[in-house]
PDB file of C-alpha atoms and ligand atoms in Angstrom:
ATOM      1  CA  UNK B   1    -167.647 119.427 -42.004  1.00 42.00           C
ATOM      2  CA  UNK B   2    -164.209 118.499 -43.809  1.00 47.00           C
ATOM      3  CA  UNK B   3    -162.521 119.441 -40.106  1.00 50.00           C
ATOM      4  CA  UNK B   4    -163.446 115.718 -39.524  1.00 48.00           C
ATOM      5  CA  UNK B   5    -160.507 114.523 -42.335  1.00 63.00           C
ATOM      6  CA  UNK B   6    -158.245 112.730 -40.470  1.00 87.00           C
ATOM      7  CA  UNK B   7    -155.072 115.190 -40.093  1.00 95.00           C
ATOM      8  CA  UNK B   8    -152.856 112.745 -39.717  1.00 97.00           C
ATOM      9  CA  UNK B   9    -151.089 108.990 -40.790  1.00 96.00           C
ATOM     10  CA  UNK B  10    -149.033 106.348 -39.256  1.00 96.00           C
ATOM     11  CA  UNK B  11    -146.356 104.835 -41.740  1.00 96.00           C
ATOM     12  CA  UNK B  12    -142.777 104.114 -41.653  1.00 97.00           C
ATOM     13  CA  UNK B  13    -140.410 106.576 -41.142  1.00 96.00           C
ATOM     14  CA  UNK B  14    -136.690 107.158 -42.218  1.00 94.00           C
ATOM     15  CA  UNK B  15    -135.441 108.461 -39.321  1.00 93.00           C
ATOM     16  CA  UNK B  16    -136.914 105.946 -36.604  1.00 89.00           C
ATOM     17  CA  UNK B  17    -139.337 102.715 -36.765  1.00 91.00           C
ATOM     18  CA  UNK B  18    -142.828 104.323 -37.083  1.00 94.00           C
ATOM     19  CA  UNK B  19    -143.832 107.802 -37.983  1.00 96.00           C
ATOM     20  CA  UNK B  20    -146.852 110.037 -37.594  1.00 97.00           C
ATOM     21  CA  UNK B  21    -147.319 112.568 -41.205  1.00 98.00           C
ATOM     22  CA  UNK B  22    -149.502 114.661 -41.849  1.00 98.00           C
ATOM     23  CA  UNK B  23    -152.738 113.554 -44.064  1.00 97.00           C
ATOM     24  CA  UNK B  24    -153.267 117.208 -45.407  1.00 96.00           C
ATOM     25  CA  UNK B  25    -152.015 120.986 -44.785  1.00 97.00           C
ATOM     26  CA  UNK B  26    -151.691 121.975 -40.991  1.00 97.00           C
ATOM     27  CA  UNK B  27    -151.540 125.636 -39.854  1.00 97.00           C
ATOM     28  CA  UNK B  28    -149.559 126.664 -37.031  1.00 98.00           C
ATOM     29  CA  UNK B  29    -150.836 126.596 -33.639  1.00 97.00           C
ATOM     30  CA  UNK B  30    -153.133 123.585 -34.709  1.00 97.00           C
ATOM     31  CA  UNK B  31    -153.989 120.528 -32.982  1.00 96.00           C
ATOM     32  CA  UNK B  32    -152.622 117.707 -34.965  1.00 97.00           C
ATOM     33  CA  UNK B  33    -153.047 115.011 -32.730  1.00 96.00           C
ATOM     34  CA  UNK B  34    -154.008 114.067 -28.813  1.00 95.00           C
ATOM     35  CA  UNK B  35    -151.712 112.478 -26.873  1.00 95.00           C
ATOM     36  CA  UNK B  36    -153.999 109.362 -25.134  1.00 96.00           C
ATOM     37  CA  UNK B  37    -152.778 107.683 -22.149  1.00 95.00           C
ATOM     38  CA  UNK B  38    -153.189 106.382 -18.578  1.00 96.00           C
ATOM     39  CA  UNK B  39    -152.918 109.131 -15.811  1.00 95.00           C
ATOM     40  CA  UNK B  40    -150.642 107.670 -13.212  1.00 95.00           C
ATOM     41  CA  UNK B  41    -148.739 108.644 -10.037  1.00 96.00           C
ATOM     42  CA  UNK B  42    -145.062 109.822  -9.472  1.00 94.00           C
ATOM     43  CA  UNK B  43    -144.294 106.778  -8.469  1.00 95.00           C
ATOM     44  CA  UNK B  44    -145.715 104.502 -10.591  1.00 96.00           C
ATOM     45  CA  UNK B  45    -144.549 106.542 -13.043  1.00 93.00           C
ATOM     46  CA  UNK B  46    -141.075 106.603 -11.773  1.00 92.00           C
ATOM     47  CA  UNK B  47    -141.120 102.687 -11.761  1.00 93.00           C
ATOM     48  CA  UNK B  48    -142.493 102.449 -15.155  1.00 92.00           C
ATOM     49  CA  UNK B  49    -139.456 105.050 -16.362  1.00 86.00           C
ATOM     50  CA  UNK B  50    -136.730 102.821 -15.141  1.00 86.00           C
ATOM     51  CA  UNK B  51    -137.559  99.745 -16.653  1.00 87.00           C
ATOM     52  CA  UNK B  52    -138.167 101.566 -19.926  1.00 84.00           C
ATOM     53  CA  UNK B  53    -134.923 103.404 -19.307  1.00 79.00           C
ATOM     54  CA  UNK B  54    -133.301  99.162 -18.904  1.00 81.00           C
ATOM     55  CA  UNK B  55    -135.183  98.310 -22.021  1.00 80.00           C
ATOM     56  CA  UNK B  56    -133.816 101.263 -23.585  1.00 73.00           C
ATOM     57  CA  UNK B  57    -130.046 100.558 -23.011  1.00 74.00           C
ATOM     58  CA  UNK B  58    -130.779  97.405 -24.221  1.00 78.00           C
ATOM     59  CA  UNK B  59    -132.627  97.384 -26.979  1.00 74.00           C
ATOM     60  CA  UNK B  60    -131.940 101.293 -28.327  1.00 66.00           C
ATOM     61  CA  UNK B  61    -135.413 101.750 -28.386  1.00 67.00           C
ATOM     62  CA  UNK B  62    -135.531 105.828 -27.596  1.00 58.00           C
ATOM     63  CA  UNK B  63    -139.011 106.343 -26.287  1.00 66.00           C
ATOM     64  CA  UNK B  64    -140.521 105.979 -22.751  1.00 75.00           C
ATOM     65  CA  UNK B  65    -143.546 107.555 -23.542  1.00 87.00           C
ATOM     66  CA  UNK B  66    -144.075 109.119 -19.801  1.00 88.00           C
ATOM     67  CA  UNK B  67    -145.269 112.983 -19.778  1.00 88.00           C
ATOM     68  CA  UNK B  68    -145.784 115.427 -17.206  1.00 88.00           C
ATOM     69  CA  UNK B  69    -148.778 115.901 -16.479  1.00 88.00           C
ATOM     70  CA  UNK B  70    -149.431 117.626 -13.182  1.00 86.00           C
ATOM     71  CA  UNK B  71    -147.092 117.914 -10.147  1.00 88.00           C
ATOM     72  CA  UNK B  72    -148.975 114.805  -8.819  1.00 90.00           C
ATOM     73  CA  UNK B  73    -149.998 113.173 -11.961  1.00 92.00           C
ATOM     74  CA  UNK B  74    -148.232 111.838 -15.560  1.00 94.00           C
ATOM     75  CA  UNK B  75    -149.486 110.167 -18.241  1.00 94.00           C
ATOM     76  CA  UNK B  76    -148.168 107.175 -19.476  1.00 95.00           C
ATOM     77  CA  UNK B  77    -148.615 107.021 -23.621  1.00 94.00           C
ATOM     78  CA  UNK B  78    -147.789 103.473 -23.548  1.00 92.00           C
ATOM     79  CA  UNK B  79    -151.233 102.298 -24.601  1.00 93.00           C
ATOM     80  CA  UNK B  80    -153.324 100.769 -27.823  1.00 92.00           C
ATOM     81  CA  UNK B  81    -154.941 103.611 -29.573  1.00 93.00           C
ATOM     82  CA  UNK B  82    -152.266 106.237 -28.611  1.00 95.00           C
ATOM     83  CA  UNK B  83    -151.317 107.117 -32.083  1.00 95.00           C
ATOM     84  CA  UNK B  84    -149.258 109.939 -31.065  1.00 95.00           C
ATOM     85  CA  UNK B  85    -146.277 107.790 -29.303  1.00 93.00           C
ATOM     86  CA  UNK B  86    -144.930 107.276 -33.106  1.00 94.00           C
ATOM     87  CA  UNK B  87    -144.119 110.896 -33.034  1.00 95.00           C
ATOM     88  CA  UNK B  88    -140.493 111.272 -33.354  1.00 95.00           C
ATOM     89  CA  UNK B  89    -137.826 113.315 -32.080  1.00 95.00           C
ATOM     90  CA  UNK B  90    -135.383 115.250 -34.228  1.00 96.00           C
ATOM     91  CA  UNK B  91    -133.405 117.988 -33.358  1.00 96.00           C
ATOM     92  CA  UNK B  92    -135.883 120.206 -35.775  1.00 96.00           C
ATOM     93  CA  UNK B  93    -139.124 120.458 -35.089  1.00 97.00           C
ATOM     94  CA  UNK B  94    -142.780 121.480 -36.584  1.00 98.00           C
ATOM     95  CA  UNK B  95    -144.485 120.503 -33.181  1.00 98.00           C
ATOM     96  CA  UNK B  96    -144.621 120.736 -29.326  1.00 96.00           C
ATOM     97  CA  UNK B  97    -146.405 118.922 -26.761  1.00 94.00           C
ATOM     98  CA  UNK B  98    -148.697 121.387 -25.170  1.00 93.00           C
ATOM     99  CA  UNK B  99    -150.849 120.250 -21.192  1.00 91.00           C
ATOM    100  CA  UNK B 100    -153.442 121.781 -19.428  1.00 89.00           C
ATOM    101  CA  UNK B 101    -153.037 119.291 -16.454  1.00 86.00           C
ATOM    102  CA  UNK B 102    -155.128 116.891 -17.620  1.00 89.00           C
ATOM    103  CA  UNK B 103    -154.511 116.266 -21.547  1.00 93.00           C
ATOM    104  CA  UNK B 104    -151.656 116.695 -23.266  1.00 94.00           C
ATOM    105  CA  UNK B 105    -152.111 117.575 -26.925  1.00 96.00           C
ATOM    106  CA  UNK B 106    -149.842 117.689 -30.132  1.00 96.00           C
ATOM    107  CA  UNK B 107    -149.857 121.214 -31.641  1.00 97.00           C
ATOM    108  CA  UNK B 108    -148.263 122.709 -34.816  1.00 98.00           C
ATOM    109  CA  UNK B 109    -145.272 125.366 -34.613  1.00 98.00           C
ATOM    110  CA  UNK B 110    -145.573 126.359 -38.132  1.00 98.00           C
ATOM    111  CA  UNK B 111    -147.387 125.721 -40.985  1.00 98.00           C
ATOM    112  CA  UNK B 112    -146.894 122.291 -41.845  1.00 98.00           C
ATOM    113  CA  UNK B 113    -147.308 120.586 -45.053  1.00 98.00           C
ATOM    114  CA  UNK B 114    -149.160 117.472 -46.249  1.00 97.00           C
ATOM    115  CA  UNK B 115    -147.000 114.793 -46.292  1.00 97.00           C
ATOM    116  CA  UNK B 116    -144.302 115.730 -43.928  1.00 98.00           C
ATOM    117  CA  UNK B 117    -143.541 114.203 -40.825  1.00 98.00           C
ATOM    118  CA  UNK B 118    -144.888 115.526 -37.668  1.00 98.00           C
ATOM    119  CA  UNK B 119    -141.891 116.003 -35.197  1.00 98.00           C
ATOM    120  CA  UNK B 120    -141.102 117.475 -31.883  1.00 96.00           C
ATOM    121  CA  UNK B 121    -139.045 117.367 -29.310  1.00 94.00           C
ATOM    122  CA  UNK B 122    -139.201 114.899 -26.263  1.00 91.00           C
ATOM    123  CA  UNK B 123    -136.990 117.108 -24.293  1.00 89.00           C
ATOM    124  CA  UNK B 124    -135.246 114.393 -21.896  1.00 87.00           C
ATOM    125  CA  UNK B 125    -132.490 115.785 -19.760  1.00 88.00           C
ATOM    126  CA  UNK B 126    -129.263 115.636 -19.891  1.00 91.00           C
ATOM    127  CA  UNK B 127    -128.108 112.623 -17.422  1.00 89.00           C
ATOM    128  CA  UNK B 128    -129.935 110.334 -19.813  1.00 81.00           C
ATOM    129  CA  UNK B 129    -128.009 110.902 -23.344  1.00 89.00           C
ATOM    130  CA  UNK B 130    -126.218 108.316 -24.072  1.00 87.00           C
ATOM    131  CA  UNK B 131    -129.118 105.751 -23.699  1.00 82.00           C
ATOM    132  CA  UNK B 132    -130.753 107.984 -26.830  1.00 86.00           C
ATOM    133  CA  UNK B 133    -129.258 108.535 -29.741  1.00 91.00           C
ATOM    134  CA  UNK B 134    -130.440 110.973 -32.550  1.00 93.00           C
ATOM    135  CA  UNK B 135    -130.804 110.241 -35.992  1.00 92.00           C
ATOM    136  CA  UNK B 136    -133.032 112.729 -37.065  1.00 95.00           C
ATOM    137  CA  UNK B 137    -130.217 113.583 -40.088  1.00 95.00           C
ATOM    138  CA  UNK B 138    -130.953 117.051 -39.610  1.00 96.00           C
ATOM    139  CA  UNK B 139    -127.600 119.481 -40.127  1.00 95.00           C
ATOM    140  CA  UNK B 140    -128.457 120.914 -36.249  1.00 92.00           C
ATOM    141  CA  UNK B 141    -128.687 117.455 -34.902  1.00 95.00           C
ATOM    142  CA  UNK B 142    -126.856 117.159 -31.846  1.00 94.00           C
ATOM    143  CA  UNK B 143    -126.560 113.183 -31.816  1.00 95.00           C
ATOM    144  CA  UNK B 144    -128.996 112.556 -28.687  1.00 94.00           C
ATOM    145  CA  UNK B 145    -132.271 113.082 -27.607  1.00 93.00           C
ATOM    146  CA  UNK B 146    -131.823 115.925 -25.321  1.00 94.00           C
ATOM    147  CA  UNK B 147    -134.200 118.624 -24.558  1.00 93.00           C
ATOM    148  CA  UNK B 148    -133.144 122.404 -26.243  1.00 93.00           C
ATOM    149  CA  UNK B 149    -132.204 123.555 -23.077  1.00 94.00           C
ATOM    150  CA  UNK B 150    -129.371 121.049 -22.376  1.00 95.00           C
ATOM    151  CA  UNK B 151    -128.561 121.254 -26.051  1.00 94.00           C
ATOM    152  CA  UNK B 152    -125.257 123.275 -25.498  1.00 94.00           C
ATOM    153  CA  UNK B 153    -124.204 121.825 -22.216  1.00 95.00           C
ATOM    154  CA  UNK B 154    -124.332 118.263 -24.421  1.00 95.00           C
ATOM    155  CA  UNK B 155    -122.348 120.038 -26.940  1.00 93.00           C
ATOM    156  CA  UNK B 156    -119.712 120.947 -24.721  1.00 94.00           C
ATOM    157  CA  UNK B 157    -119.749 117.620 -23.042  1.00 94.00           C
ATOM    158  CA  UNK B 158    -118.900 116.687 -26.370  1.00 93.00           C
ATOM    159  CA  UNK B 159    -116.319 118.617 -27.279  1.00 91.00           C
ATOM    160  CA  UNK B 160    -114.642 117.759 -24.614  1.00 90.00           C
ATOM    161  CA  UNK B 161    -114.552 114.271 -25.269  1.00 85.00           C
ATOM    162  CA  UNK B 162    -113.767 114.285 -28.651  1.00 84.00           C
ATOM    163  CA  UNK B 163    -110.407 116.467 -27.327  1.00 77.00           C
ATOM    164  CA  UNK B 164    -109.516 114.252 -25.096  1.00 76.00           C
ATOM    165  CA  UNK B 165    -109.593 111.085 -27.779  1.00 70.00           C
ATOM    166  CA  UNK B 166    -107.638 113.133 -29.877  1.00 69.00           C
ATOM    167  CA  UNK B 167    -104.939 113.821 -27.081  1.00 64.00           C
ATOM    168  CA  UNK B 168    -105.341 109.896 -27.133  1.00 60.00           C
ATOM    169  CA  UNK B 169    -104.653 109.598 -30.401  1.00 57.00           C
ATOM    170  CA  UNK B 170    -101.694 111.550 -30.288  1.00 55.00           C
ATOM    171  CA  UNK B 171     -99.684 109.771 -27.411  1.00 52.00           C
ATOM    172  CA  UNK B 172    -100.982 105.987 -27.671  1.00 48.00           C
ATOM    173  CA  UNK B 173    -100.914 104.397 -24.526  1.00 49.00           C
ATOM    174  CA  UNK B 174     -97.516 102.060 -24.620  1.00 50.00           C
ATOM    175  CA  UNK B 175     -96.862  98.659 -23.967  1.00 49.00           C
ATOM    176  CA  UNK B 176     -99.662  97.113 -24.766  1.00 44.00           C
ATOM    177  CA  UNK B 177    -100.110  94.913 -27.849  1.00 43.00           C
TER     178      UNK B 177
HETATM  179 ZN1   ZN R 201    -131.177 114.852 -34.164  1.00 77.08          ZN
END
């Protein structure tokens, strides 16, 4: 059957290291890709996280590559073979991460056409933004990796901040050289 054609290839990317693209037309609500990894507990999971999260800060690198995977169980994508972990995240997607508990699988939210990069979001909260920069270059990019529902409480975090440097700007501090 032509289903076998491969849907999908690894190459470079211009918004992040590696990429994943598609190898031909993908319809919406298609599997593009499985996500492969080790099933782990919470708290091997949790001690994998936070030296990725170390490695992160210093190195910039954005991705853990931890998922949920059950209330007891995640899966950690950090493995040879597990195409999927060059997925990037922009702040404009094509793709979502979709798990039934025990697989988690890459799936198409539109129609997506051969050639373009597969992208989704990896939805990490809030607390964790500065350590991830976005540079997806898309105009609705918010600047981090955050997931879409702490989008606008990032934005106002933002906003704030970049009133209170102006305020700065305004009245520099005095005395110093
Ligand atoms: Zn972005």
């Amino acid at each position: 059957m032509p289903e076998d054609s491969r849907k999908y290839r690894v190459r470079k990317s211009s918004i992040h290291g590696l990429g994943v693209f598609a190898a031909r037309d993908i319809k919406c609500g298609e599997e593009i890709i499985e996500y492969l990894g080790e099933k782990i507990s919470k708290e091997e999971s949790n001690k994998r996280g936070m030296r990725r999260q170390a490695r992160a800060k210093k190195t910039g690198e954005a991705a853990v590559y931890i998922f949920e995977l059950a209330d007891d169980f995640d899966l950690d994508g950090d493995i040879p073979g597990n195409d999927a972990k060059y997925i990037n995240h922009a702040c404009r997607t094509n793709s979502e991460a979709v798990s039934d508990g025990e697989h988690i699988h890459i799936v198409a939210t539109r129609d997506i056409r051969e050639g373009e990069e597969i992208l989704y979001n990896y939805g990490y909260a809030f607390e964790h933004f500065p350590e991830h920069p976005c540079k997806c270059g898309f105009p609705e990019c918010v600047g981090y990796i955050v997931s879409v529902e702490d989008r606008p409480k990032l934005r106002r975090f933002l906003s704030r901040h970049a009133k209170n440097k102006r305020l700065k700007g305004k009245n520099p501090p005095q005395g110093k050289a």
